[in-house]
Amino acid sequence: MMVPAALLLLGALTAVVAPRMLARADWPDREPVVALWAWQCVVAAVLLCCALSMTLSAAAAWQAVRGHVFAPAPSAVVEAYALGVGGPWAATTAVTLACGGLWTVAMLVREVARARGRRRRRRAELLVRAPLLPGETTGNDGLMILEGERSDAWWLPGAAPRLVITTAALRRLKGRQLDAVLAHEQGHAQARHDWLLHSSGALAGGFPQVPVFAAFRDEMHRLVELAADDMASRRFGRLTTALALVELNEDRGVFGPSPTDRAQVPQRVHRLLAPPDRLTAGRRLRLTAAAALVPVVPVLVAFVPGLRALG
């Protein structure tokens, strides 16, 4: 039972240390895409620790599971894991982690179902506010102009994704500012940021007492916006993208002293107007590779006794 316990300890250590390291680093705001990848690898490592610990604990508790897990392995490998000394704690650990896994799946299904419900309601509201003319079909042009007094633009994902923009936004956005807004929303769609938000929201909602999942959700919401800002600014310039953000959000009070639900907009504008230096390609590659190695560590820990026995 040493390996399952070591995996749980490794998962807890990763969940505590990795978010603090990412919070103290100065490069996530400079390279949001790399930071998104790093956060996904950290959370994947934590979940992998739990899954591997559950599997080995179940193998220690029940002979039937052990026969399936170690079916092709020689007896020396099975003996190296000392599965017979787990006692009642093995079954308790396996059942607890299995319940956590089922709860995670249920939360993800609930999050996806809620998102689909919101999209259906929003599409129905759009049809009420902008009904189709006789003989008109929904089409696949992906753009809908909506009559509205508030400047707004958003991407509506789904089987027939659409970019919705209000007439007030069209009046305020000038020239390439509108193109920058379109590029920003298209960046969300191309990178499938909605799935990142669903996954992080499901974990944070299912395990509200686990800080790493709450930090994962908050950082996903922040980093996807920075990544989409960078996509737009690379095509149409940082000044144009910043001005577009100001025009869309000026009437929402986000630049005032009172905090709002879009309190990060001023920080995004400042980042666009005073951009930090990007990392070199070599350092981006090293950070990406280092993050990819984080989920590999639990696998190595789980296989070390077997590899030693074979060696």
Coordinates of C-alpha atoms in Angstrom, one line a residue, residues 45-278:
A45 CA -1.5 15.3 -12.8
V46 CA -3.7 15.7 -9.7
L47 CA -6.5 13.7 -11.2
L48 CA -4.1 11.1 -12.5
C49 CA -2.6 10.6 -9.0
C50 CA -6.1 10.0 -7.7
A51 CA -7.0 7.6 -10.5
L52 CA -3.8 5.5 -10.2
S53 CA -4.1 5.4 -6.4
M54 CA -7.7 4.2 -6.7
T55 CA -6.7 1.5 -9.2
L56 CA -3.8 0.1 -7.0
S57 CA -6.0 0.4 -3.8
A58 CA -8.7 -1.6 -5.5
A59 CA -6.2 -4.2 -6.6
A60 CA -5.0 -4.5 -3.0
A61 CA -8.5 -4.9 -1.7
W62 CA -10.1 -7.3 -4.1
Q63 CA -8.5 -10.3 -5.8
A64 CA -10.8 -9.9 -8.9
V65 CA -9.5 -6.4 -9.6
R66 CA -6.0 -7.5 -9.0
G67 CA -6.4 -10.2 -11.6
H68 CA -7.4 -7.7 -14.2
V69 CA -4.8 -5.1 -13.4
F70 CA -1.9 -7.4 -13.1
A71 CA -3.1 -10.1 -15.5
P72 CA -0.1 -10.1 -17.9
A73 CA 2.5 -9.3 -15.2
P74 CA 4.8 -12.0 -13.7
S75 CA 4.4 -12.8 -10.0
A76 CA 7.6 -10.9 -9.1
V77 CA 5.9 -7.6 -10.2
V78 CA 2.7 -8.4 -8.2
E79 CA 4.8 -9.1 -5.1
A80 CA 6.8 -5.9 -5.5
Y81 CA 3.6 -3.8 -4.9
A82 CA 2.9 -5.7 -1.6
L83 CA -0.8 -5.6 -2.3
G84 CA -1.7 -8.1 0.5
V85 CA -0.8 -5.7 3.3
G86 CA -3.4 -3.0 2.6
G87 CA -6.0 -4.2 5.1
P88 CA -9.4 -2.4 5.3
W89 CA -7.8 0.9 4.3
A90 CA -7.3 -0.3 0.8
A91 CA -11.0 -0.8 0.2
T92 CA -12.0 2.4 1.9
T93 CA -9.5 4.4 -0.2
A94 CA -10.6 2.7 -3.4
V95 CA -14.3 3.3 -2.8
T96 CA -13.7 7.0 -1.7
L97 CA -11.7 7.8 -4.8
A98 CA -14.1 5.9 -7.1
C99 CA -17.0 8.0 -5.6
G100 CA -14.9 11.1 -6.3
G101 CA -14.4 10.1 -9.9
L102 CA -18.1 9.4 -10.4
W103 CA -18.9 12.7 -8.9
T104 CA -16.4 14.5 -11.2
V105 CA -18.1 12.9 -14.2
A106 CA -21.5 13.8 -12.9
M107 CA -20.4 17.4 -12.4
L108 CA -19.0 17.6 -15.9
V109 CA -22.2 16.2 -17.4
R110 CA -24.2 18.7 -15.4
E111 CA -22.0 21.6 -16.5
V112 CA -22.3 20.6 -20.2
A113 CA -26.1 20.1 -19.8
R114 CA -26.4 23.6 -18.2
A115 CA -24.3 25.2 -20.9
R116 CA -26.4 23.6 -23.6
G117 CA -29.6 24.7 -21.9
R118 CA -28.2 28.3 -21.7
R119 CA -27.4 28.2 -25.4
R120 CA -30.9 27.0 -26.3
R121 CA -32.5 29.7 -24.2
R122 CA -30.2 32.3 -25.7
R123 CA -30.9 31.2 -29.2
A124 CA -34.6 31.3 -28.5
E125 CA -34.3 34.8 -27.1
L126 CA -32.3 35.9 -30.2
L127 CA -35.1 34.5 -32.5
V128 CA -37.6 36.6 -30.5
R129 CA -35.5 39.7 -30.7
A130 CA -34.4 39.1 -34.3
P131 CA -37.1 36.9 -35.9
L132 CA -36.4 35.4 -39.3
L133 CA -38.1 37.1 -42.3
P134 CA -40.4 35.0 -44.5
G135 CA -38.3 32.7 -46.6
E136 CA -35.2 33.4 -44.5
T137 CA -33.2 30.5 -43.0
T138 CA -30.7 30.6 -40.2
G139 CA -27.9 30.1 -42.6
N140 CA -24.2 29.4 -41.8
D141 CA -22.7 32.9 -42.1
G142 CA -22.0 32.8 -38.4
L143 CA -22.9 36.5 -37.8
M144 CA -26.0 38.0 -36.3
I145 CA -26.6 41.7 -35.8
L146 CA -28.9 42.4 -32.9
E147 CA -30.8 45.6 -32.2
G148 CA -29.6 46.9 -28.8
E149 CA -28.8 50.1 -26.9
R150 CA -25.8 48.5 -25.1
S151 CA -22.5 47.8 -26.9
D152 CA -21.9 44.1 -26.7
A153 CA -20.5 41.2 -28.7
W154 CA -20.3 37.6 -27.8
W155 CA -19.7 34.2 -29.4
L156 CA -22.5 31.7 -29.2
P157 CA -21.0 28.2 -29.5
G158 CA -22.9 25.1 -30.5
A159 CA -23.6 23.0 -33.6
A160 CA -24.1 26.2 -35.6
P161 CA -21.8 28.7 -33.9
R162 CA -22.6 32.4 -34.3
L163 CA -21.1 35.7 -33.5
V164 CA -23.7 38.1 -32.1
I165 CA -23.0 41.9 -32.1
T166 CA -25.4 44.7 -31.2
T167 CA -26.1 47.7 -33.3
A168 CA -24.8 49.9 -30.5
A169 CA -21.5 48.2 -30.8
L170 CA -21.5 48.7 -34.5
R171 CA -22.0 52.4 -34.0
R172 CA -19.2 52.7 -31.4
L173 CA -16.6 50.5 -33.0
K174 CA -14.7 52.3 -35.8
G175 CA -12.8 50.8 -38.7
R176 CA -10.5 48.0 -37.6
Q177 CA -11.8 48.0 -34.1
L178 CA -14.8 45.9 -35.2
D179 CA -12.4 43.5 -37.0
A180 CA -10.4 43.2 -33.7
V181 CA -13.5 42.3 -31.8
L182 CA -14.4 39.7 -34.4
A183 CA -10.9 38.2 -34.2
H184 CA -11.1 38.1 -30.4
E185 CA -14.3 36.1 -30.4
Q186 CA -13.1 33.9 -33.3
G187 CA -10.0 33.2 -31.2
H188 CA -12.2 31.8 -28.4
A189 CA -14.0 29.6 -30.9
Q190 CA -10.9 28.3 -32.7
A191 CA -9.2 27.4 -29.4
R192 CA -12.4 25.8 -28.0
H193 CA -12.1 27.9 -24.8
D194 CA -15.6 26.9 -23.9
W195 CA -14.5 23.4 -23.1
L196 CA -11.8 24.7 -20.8
L197 CA -14.4 26.8 -19.0
H198 CA -16.8 23.9 -18.7
S199 CA -14.1 21.5 -17.3
S200 CA -12.8 24.0 -14.8
G201 CA -16.3 25.0 -13.8
A202 CA -17.3 21.4 -13.2
L203 CA -14.3 20.6 -11.0
A204 CA -14.6 23.8 -9.0
G205 CA -18.4 23.3 -8.6
G206 CA -18.0 19.6 -7.7
F207 CA -15.2 20.2 -5.2
P208 CA -15.6 23.7 -3.8
Q209 CA -13.3 22.9 -0.8
V210 CA -10.3 22.0 -3.1
P211 CA -8.4 25.3 -3.7
V212 CA -6.5 24.0 -6.8
F213 CA -9.8 23.5 -8.7
A214 CA -11.1 27.0 -7.7
A215 CA -7.8 28.5 -8.8
F216 CA -8.0 26.5 -12.0
R217 CA -11.4 27.9 -12.8
D218 CA -10.4 31.5 -12.1
E219 CA -7.3 31.3 -14.1
M220 CA -9.0 29.7 -17.1
H221 CA -11.5 32.6 -17.2
R222 CA -8.7 35.1 -17.0
L223 CA -6.1 33.4 -19.3
V224 CA -8.6 32.6 -22.2
E225 CA -9.4 36.3 -22.4
L226 CA -5.7 37.2 -22.5
A227 CA -5.0 34.6 -25.2
A228 CA -7.9 35.9 -27.3
D229 CA -6.6 39.4 -26.9
D230 CA -3.3 38.3 -28.2
M231 CA -4.9 36.6 -31.2
A232 CA -6.7 39.8 -32.1
S233 CA -3.7 42.1 -31.4
R234 CA -1.4 40.1 -33.6
R235 CA -3.8 40.7 -36.5
F236 CA -5.0 44.2 -35.9
G237 CA -2.5 45.8 -33.5
R238 CA -2.6 46.2 -29.7
L239 CA -3.8 49.8 -29.8
T240 CA -6.8 48.9 -32.0
T241 CA -7.7 46.0 -29.8
A242 CA -7.4 48.1 -26.6
L243 CA -9.6 50.8 -28.0
A244 CA -12.2 48.2 -29.0
L245 CA -12.2 46.9 -25.4
V246 CA -12.7 50.5 -24.1
E247 CA -15.5 51.2 -26.6
L248 CA -17.4 48.0 -25.7
N249 CA -17.1 48.3 -21.9
E250 CA -17.0 52.1 -21.3
D251 CA -20.7 52.2 -20.4
R252 CA -20.5 49.3 -18.0
G253 CA -18.6 51.2 -15.3
V254 CA -15.6 48.9 -15.5
F255 CA -13.2 51.8 -15.4
G256 CA -14.7 53.3 -12.3
P257 CA -13.8 52.8 -8.6
S258 CA -16.5 50.2 -8.0
P259 CA -15.7 46.6 -8.9
T260 CA -17.9 44.9 -11.5
D261 CA -18.1 41.5 -13.0
R262 CA -15.7 42.7 -15.7
A263 CA -13.1 44.1 -13.4
Q264 CA -10.3 42.5 -15.4
V265 CA -11.0 44.7 -18.5
P266 CA -8.8 47.6 -17.3
Q267 CA -6.0 45.2 -16.6
R268 CA -6.4 43.8 -20.1
V269 CA -6.4 47.3 -21.7
H270 CA -3.2 48.2 -19.7
R271 CA -1.6 45.0 -20.8
L272 CA -2.3 45.8 -24.5
L273 CA -1.1 49.4 -24.2
A274 CA 2.0 48.5 -22.2
P275 CA 2.8 45.0 -23.4
P276 CA 5.3 42.9 -21.5
D277 CA 8.2 41.4 -23.4
R278 CA 7.4 37.9 -24.8

